[in-house]
Each structure stands twice: as C-alpha cells, then as structure tokens.
CSV table of C-alpha atoms in Angstrom, one decimal:
chain,number,residue,atom,x,y,z
A,1,ASP,CA,5.4,55.7,52.5
A,2,GLN,CA,4.1,59.1,53.3
A,3,GLN,CA,1.3,58.7,55.8
A,4,VAL,CA,0.5,62.4,55.9
A,5,LYS,CA,0.4,64.3,52.7
A,6,GLN,CA,-0.1,67.9,51.7
A,7,ASN,CA,-0.7,67.8,48.0
A,8,SER,CA,-0.3,71.5,47.4
A,9,PRO,CA,3.4,72.5,47.8
A,10,SER,CA,2.5,76.1,47.4
A,11,LEU,CA,-0.5,78.5,47.7
A,12,SER,CA,-0.9,82.2,47.0
A,13,VAL,CA,-3.7,84.2,48.5
A,14,GLN,CA,-4.7,87.8,48.4
A,15,GLU,CA,-4.5,89.7,51.7
A,16,GLY,CA,-7.8,89.7,53.4
A,17,ARG,CA,-9.1,86.6,51.7
A,18,ILE,CA,-9.4,83.1,53.1
A,19,SER,CA,-6.4,80.7,52.9
A,20,ILE,CA,-7.3,77.0,52.9
A,21,LEU,CA,-4.6,74.5,53.4
A,22,ASN,CA,-5.3,70.8,53.0
A,23,CYS,CA,-3.9,67.7,54.5
A,24,ASP,CA,-4.7,64.0,53.9
A,25,TYR,CA,-3.7,61.0,55.9
A,26,THR,CA,-3.8,57.3,55.4
A,27,ASN,CA,-3.4,55.9,58.9
A,28,SER,CA,-6.8,55.4,60.6
A,29,MET,CA,-5.0,55.1,64.0
A,30,PHE,CA,-4.2,58.8,64.1
A,31,ASP,CA,-6.2,60.4,66.9
A,32,TYR,CA,-4.8,63.9,67.1
A,33,PHE,CA,-3.8,66.4,64.5
A,34,LEU,CA,-1.8,69.6,64.7
A,35,TRP,CA,-0.9,72.4,62.4
A,36,TYR,CA,2.4,74.2,62.6
A,37,LYS,CA,3.8,77.3,60.9
A,38,LYS,CA,7.5,77.3,60.0
A,39,TYR,CA,9.9,79.9,58.8
A,40,PRO,CA,13.2,78.9,57.1
A,41,ALA,CA,16.0,78.0,59.6
A,42,GLU,CA,13.6,78.1,62.5
A,43,GLY,CA,11.7,75.4,64.5
A,44,PRO,CA,7.9,74.9,63.9
A,45,THR,CA,5.5,77.1,65.8
A,46,PHE,CA,2.3,75.4,67.0
A,47,LEU,CA,-0.9,77.0,65.6
A,48,ILE,CA,-3.9,74.8,66.4
A,49,SER,CA,-4.9,71.2,66.9
A,50,ILE,CA,-7.9,69.0,66.8
A,51,SER,CA,-8.8,65.7,68.4
A,52,SER,CA,-10.3,62.9,66.3
A,53,ILE,CA,-13.5,63.1,68.3
A,54,LYS,CA,-14.2,66.6,67.0
A,55,ASP,CA,-14.8,67.9,63.5
A,56,LYS,CA,-14.0,71.5,64.0
A,57,ASN,CA,-11.8,73.7,66.3
A,58,GLU,CA,-11.5,77.4,66.1
A,59,ASP,CA,-8.9,79.8,67.5
A,60,GLY,CA,-9.1,83.4,66.4
A,61,ARG,CA,-8.4,83.6,62.7
A,62,PHE,CA,-7.5,79.9,62.5
A,63,THR,CA,-10.1,77.1,62.1
A,64,VAL,CA,-9.2,73.4,61.6
A,65,PHE,CA,-11.8,71.0,60.1
A,66,LEU,CA,-11.5,67.3,60.3
A,67,ASN,CA,-13.3,64.8,58.1
A,68,LYS,CA,-12.5,61.4,59.5
A,69,SER,CA,-14.4,59.4,56.9
A,70,ALA,CA,-12.3,61.1,54.1
A,71,LYS,CA,-9.2,61.1,56.2
A,72,HIS,CA,-8.8,64.8,55.4
A,73,LEU,CA,-8.2,67.9,57.4
A,74,SER,CA,-8.0,71.5,56.5
A,75,LEU,CA,-6.7,74.7,58.0
A,76,HIS,CA,-8.6,77.9,57.3
A,77,ILE,CA,-7.0,81.3,57.9
A,78,VAL,CA,-9.3,84.3,57.6
A,79,PRO,CA,-8.6,87.0,57.0
A,80,SER,CA,-5.2,86.3,55.6
A,81,GLN,CA,-2.4,88.7,56.6
A,82,PRO,CA,1.1,89.2,55.1
A,83,GLY,CA,2.6,87.8,58.3
A,84,ASP,CA,0.9,84.5,57.6
A,85,SER,CA,3.4,83.9,54.7
A,86,ALA,CA,5.3,80.8,55.8
A,87,VAL,CA,5.4,77.0,55.3
A,88,TYR,CA,2.6,75.2,57.0
A,89,PHE,CA,2.9,71.6,58.2
A,90,CYS,CA,0.1,69.3,59.4
A,91,ALA,CA,1.1,66.6,61.8
A,92,ALA,CA,-0.6,63.6,63.2
A,93,ARG,CA,-0.3,61.5,66.3
A,94,GLY,CA,-1.3,57.9,66.7
A,95,PHE,CA,-3.4,56.6,69.6
A,96,GLY,CA,-1.1,55.7,72.5
A,97,ASN,CA,1.9,56.9,70.6
A,98,GLU,CA,3.8,60.1,71.3
A,99,LYS,CA,5.4,60.4,67.9
A,100,LEU,CA,4.3,63.0,65.4
A,101,THR,CA,4.2,62.3,61.7
A,102,PHE,CA,4.6,65.4,59.6
A,103,GLY,CA,3.1,66.2,56.2
A,104,THR,CA,5.2,67.5,53.3
A,105,GLY,CA,4.4,71.1,53.9
A,106,THR,CA,2.6,73.9,52.0
A,107,ARG,CA,4.3,77.2,51.3
A,108,LEU,CA,1.7,80.0,51.8
A,109,THR,CA,2.3,83.4,50.3
A,110,ILE,CA,0.0,86.2,51.1
A,111,ILE,CA,-0.1,88.9,48.4
A,112,PRO,CA,-0.6,92.4,49.7
B,1,GLY,CA,5.9,79.1,79.2
B,2,ALA,CA,7.0,75.9,77.4
B,3,VAL,CA,10.3,77.2,75.8
B,4,VAL,CA,12.9,74.9,74.3
B,5,SER,CA,16.4,76.2,73.6
B,6,GLN,CA,18.5,74.6,70.9
B,7,HIS,CA,22.2,75.3,70.5
B,8,PRO,CA,24.0,76.0,68.3
B,9,SER,CA,21.8,77.6,65.7
B,10,TRP,CA,24.3,76.8,63.0
B,11,VAL,CA,27.6,75.0,62.8
B,12,ILE,CA,30.1,74.3,60.1
B,13,CYS,CA,32.5,71.4,60.6
B,14,LYS,CA,35.1,69.5,58.6
B,15,SER,CA,34.3,66.1,57.3
B,16,GLY,CA,35.2,63.4,59.8
B,17,THR,CA,34.7,65.5,62.9
B,18,SER,CA,31.9,65.2,65.4
B,19,VAL,CA,29.3,67.8,66.3
B,20,LYS,CA,27.2,68.0,69.4
B,21,ILE,CA,23.8,69.7,69.4
B,22,GLU,CA,22.0,70.6,72.7
B,23,CYS,CA,18.3,70.8,73.4
B,24,ARG,CA,17.1,72.2,76.7
B,25,SER,CA,13.6,72.7,78.1
B,26,LEU,CA,13.8,75.9,80.0
B,27,ASP,CA,10.7,76.1,82.0
B,28,PHE,CA,9.3,72.6,82.1
B,29,GLN,CA,10.4,69.0,82.6
B,30,ALA,CA,10.6,67.0,79.4
B,31,THR,CA,10.5,63.3,79.9
B,32,THR,CA,10.5,62.8,76.2
B,33,MET,CA,12.5,64.5,73.5
B,34,PHE,CA,12.4,64.0,69.8
B,35,TRP,CA,15.0,64.7,67.2
B,36,TYR,CA,14.1,65.5,63.6
B,37,ARG,CA,16.0,66.4,60.5
B,38,GLN,CA,14.8,68.4,57.6
B,39,PHE,CA,16.3,68.5,54.1
B,40,PRO,CA,15.6,71.6,52.0
B,41,LYS,CA,12.0,71.8,50.9
B,42,GLN,CA,11.1,68.5,52.6
B,43,SER,CA,9.2,67.4,55.6
B,44,LEU,CA,10.5,67.0,59.1
B,45,MET,CA,11.6,63.4,59.5
B,46,LEU,CA,11.7,61.9,62.9
B,47,MET,CA,15.2,60.4,63.7
B,48,ALA,CA,14.8,59.2,67.2
B,49,THR,CA,12.8,59.5,70.5
B,50,SER,CA,14.6,59.8,73.7
B,51,ASN,CA,13.3,59.3,77.2
B,52,GLU,CA,15.1,60.6,80.3
B,53,GLY,CA,17.5,58.0,81.7
B,54,SER,CA,17.0,55.4,79.0
B,55,LYS,CA,18.4,54.6,75.6
B,56,ALA,CA,16.9,56.4,72.6
B,57,THR,CA,14.6,54.7,70.2
B,58,TYR,CA,15.7,55.2,66.6
B,59,GLU,CA,13.5,55.2,63.5
B,60,GLN,CA,14.2,52.7,60.8
B,61,GLY,CA,17.1,53.7,58.6
B,62,VAL,CA,18.8,56.0,61.2
B,63,GLU,CA,22.2,54.8,62.3
B,64,LYS,CA,22.3,54.9,66.1
B,65,ASP,CA,26.1,54.7,66.1
B,66,LYS,CA,26.3,57.8,63.9
B,67,PHE,CA,23.7,59.9,65.7
B,68,LEU,CA,24.3,59.5,69.4
B,69,ILE,CA,21.5,60.7,71.6
B,70,ASN,CA,21.9,61.3,75.3
B,71,HIS,CA,19.0,62.3,77.5
B,72,ALA,CA,20.6,62.5,80.9
B,73,SER,CA,18.2,64.9,82.7
B,74,LEU,CA,14.7,66.1,82.4
B,75,THR,CA,15.8,69.3,80.8
B,76,LEU,CA,18.6,68.3,78.5
B,77,SER,CA,19.1,66.1,75.5
B,78,THR,CA,22.0,66.1,73.1
B,79,LEU,CA,22.5,64.8,69.6
B,80,THR,CA,26.0,64.1,68.5
B,81,VAL,CA,26.7,63.6,64.8
B,82,THR,CA,29.8,61.4,64.8
B,83,SER,CA,32.3,61.4,61.9
B,84,ALA,CA,30.2,63.8,60.0
B,85,HIS,CA,30.1,63.7,56.2
B,86,PRO,CA,28.7,66.2,53.7
B,87,GLU,CA,25.6,64.1,53.3
B,88,ASP,CA,24.8,64.8,57.0
B,89,SER,CA,24.4,68.4,56.2
B,90,SER,CA,20.9,69.2,57.1
B,91,PHE,CA,18.6,71.2,59.5
B,92,TYR,CA,18.2,69.4,62.8
B,93,ILE,CA,15.3,70.2,65.1
B,94,CYS,CA,14.5,68.9,68.6
B,95,SER,CA,11.1,68.8,70.3
B,96,ALA,CA,10.4,68.3,74.0
B,97,ARG,CA,7.2,66.9,75.5
B,98,ASP,CA,6.2,68.1,78.9
B,99,SER,CA,6.0,65.3,81.5
B,100,THR,CA,2.3,65.6,82.1
B,101,GLY,CA,1.6,64.9,78.4
B,102,GLN,CA,-1.8,66.1,79.1
B,103,GLY,CA,-1.8,69.0,76.7
B,104,LEU,CA,-1.8,71.6,79.5
B,105,SER,CA,0.7,73.7,77.6
B,106,PRO,CA,-0.7,75.7,74.7
B,107,THR,CA,1.3,73.6,72.3
B,108,TYR,CA,-0.4,70.4,73.4
B,109,GLY,CA,2.8,69.3,75.0
B,110,TYR,CA,5.1,69.5,71.9
B,111,THR,CA,7.5,72.4,71.9
B,112,PHE,CA,10.1,72.7,69.3
B,113,GLY,CA,13.6,74.2,69.4
B,114,SER,CA,14.7,76.7,66.9
B,115,GLY,CA,16.8,74.2,64.9
B,116,THR,CA,20.5,73.8,64.1
B,117,ARG,CA,21.8,74.2,60.5
B,118,LEU,CA,24.7,71.7,60.1
B,119,THR,CA,27.0,72.1,57.2
B,120,VAL,CA,29.8,69.6,56.7
B,121,VAL,CA,32.6,70.7,54.4
C-alpha cells in the first residue's frame, strides 16, 4: 500500500508562474515531511521540510504547506525557473522512526 | 558539508556474478545508512536500514541473502548484490544520516548519494 501519494505524475508550468506540487498521505503517525528534487541517474537533493507542528515553511522561492486534517501537503515554487524542471518527491517520516517513505514523484516541466 | 559519495555510478555485470556498491559519508559520521532502489519512473523503495556495527534491518520482501549489507564503520556502508540476475537491474541509492540526528545539517540529517545504475546482462 502506498502511504504517500503524489497523484499528478507530471505538471507543466510556464516560466515565471507558480508551480504547485501536491502530496497526500495516509499514515497519521508521520511527523515530518520533506521535499526532494531529483534528476535522472542522480540521487535526490533536499529542498525543504516541515514539521507536523507547523502548517507552513518558507525558504526562498520554495514554500511548503501542511494540512494535517486533510493529510495533505503541497510545495509551491514561485517564480518557476527552467532549472526547476526535474522530478519532485515528497517523503514522510514517522514519529520515532528514522525511515523515510517516498511518494511516487511528479515530473515538473517549466516551459520557457 | 554533509556529502555522501556513492561508487560506482554505473556498472554492467554478467548474470550470476556479484556486484559491490559503496556508500561513504565524507564529512560526517553516519550511524545509520539506508539503501533504496528505484525502477524507471517509480518511487524510491527502501530496501534496508543499516546501523554501524550491527546487522541490517531489511524491509519486507527484500532478500537479505541476496542483498548483503555491511556497515563496518561510521563512514562506510556497502551493498553487495549476489548472483545478480537481469531483474536486479535497477538504480540503487544510499542515504546516510548524521549521528546527531538533530537536523543540524541543512538536509535535516538525510544526505543521499548520487546513485548506482546496475545493469545485469
């Protein structure tokens, strides 16, 4: 069973506009969430994270929003740049557990 | 800071042979290392968690006799795919967690290697 899901396998956004990537989870024991960017044949690169006690975290062009009641988080990238084109994974960690559970990924394409 | 080196980046081997993949934390001590595999266009699936000096903990469905994990030091973990077959062809990625586990590193303690593309022919 997929505990972390990214229902959009792909997303295309015009350069300069906002990119919104979504992630849903089912396990209420997850207490920390992370977003990673990944290029083919490379390891994931950490972008931003959020604790379950917060509902928003911002770092430069990246903002992550967490809605615990809906078990939903989203990553906003604004303004989107061509270099943002990659596959984005959300990941979740359970309380007292070091393991990360990854979502299925969303391929973001920024159109110049 | 927080760099993980994974080697080799790609390897082609014949069916039935064994392949070793190394994962090193270069500038921090990693008490815990994680091994993932990723099939094309799919998610990263955790295979096992290894702690320095102890046996690895494997996820359900992962054959521990086929995927041998050794974590002999705080900076090195190895994954050996034994008697490899074409269905083992995949992208393998390691991740190392710093010993503080307190999120002091900018990656919140999870740093990934660059991955190894294994092709078994």
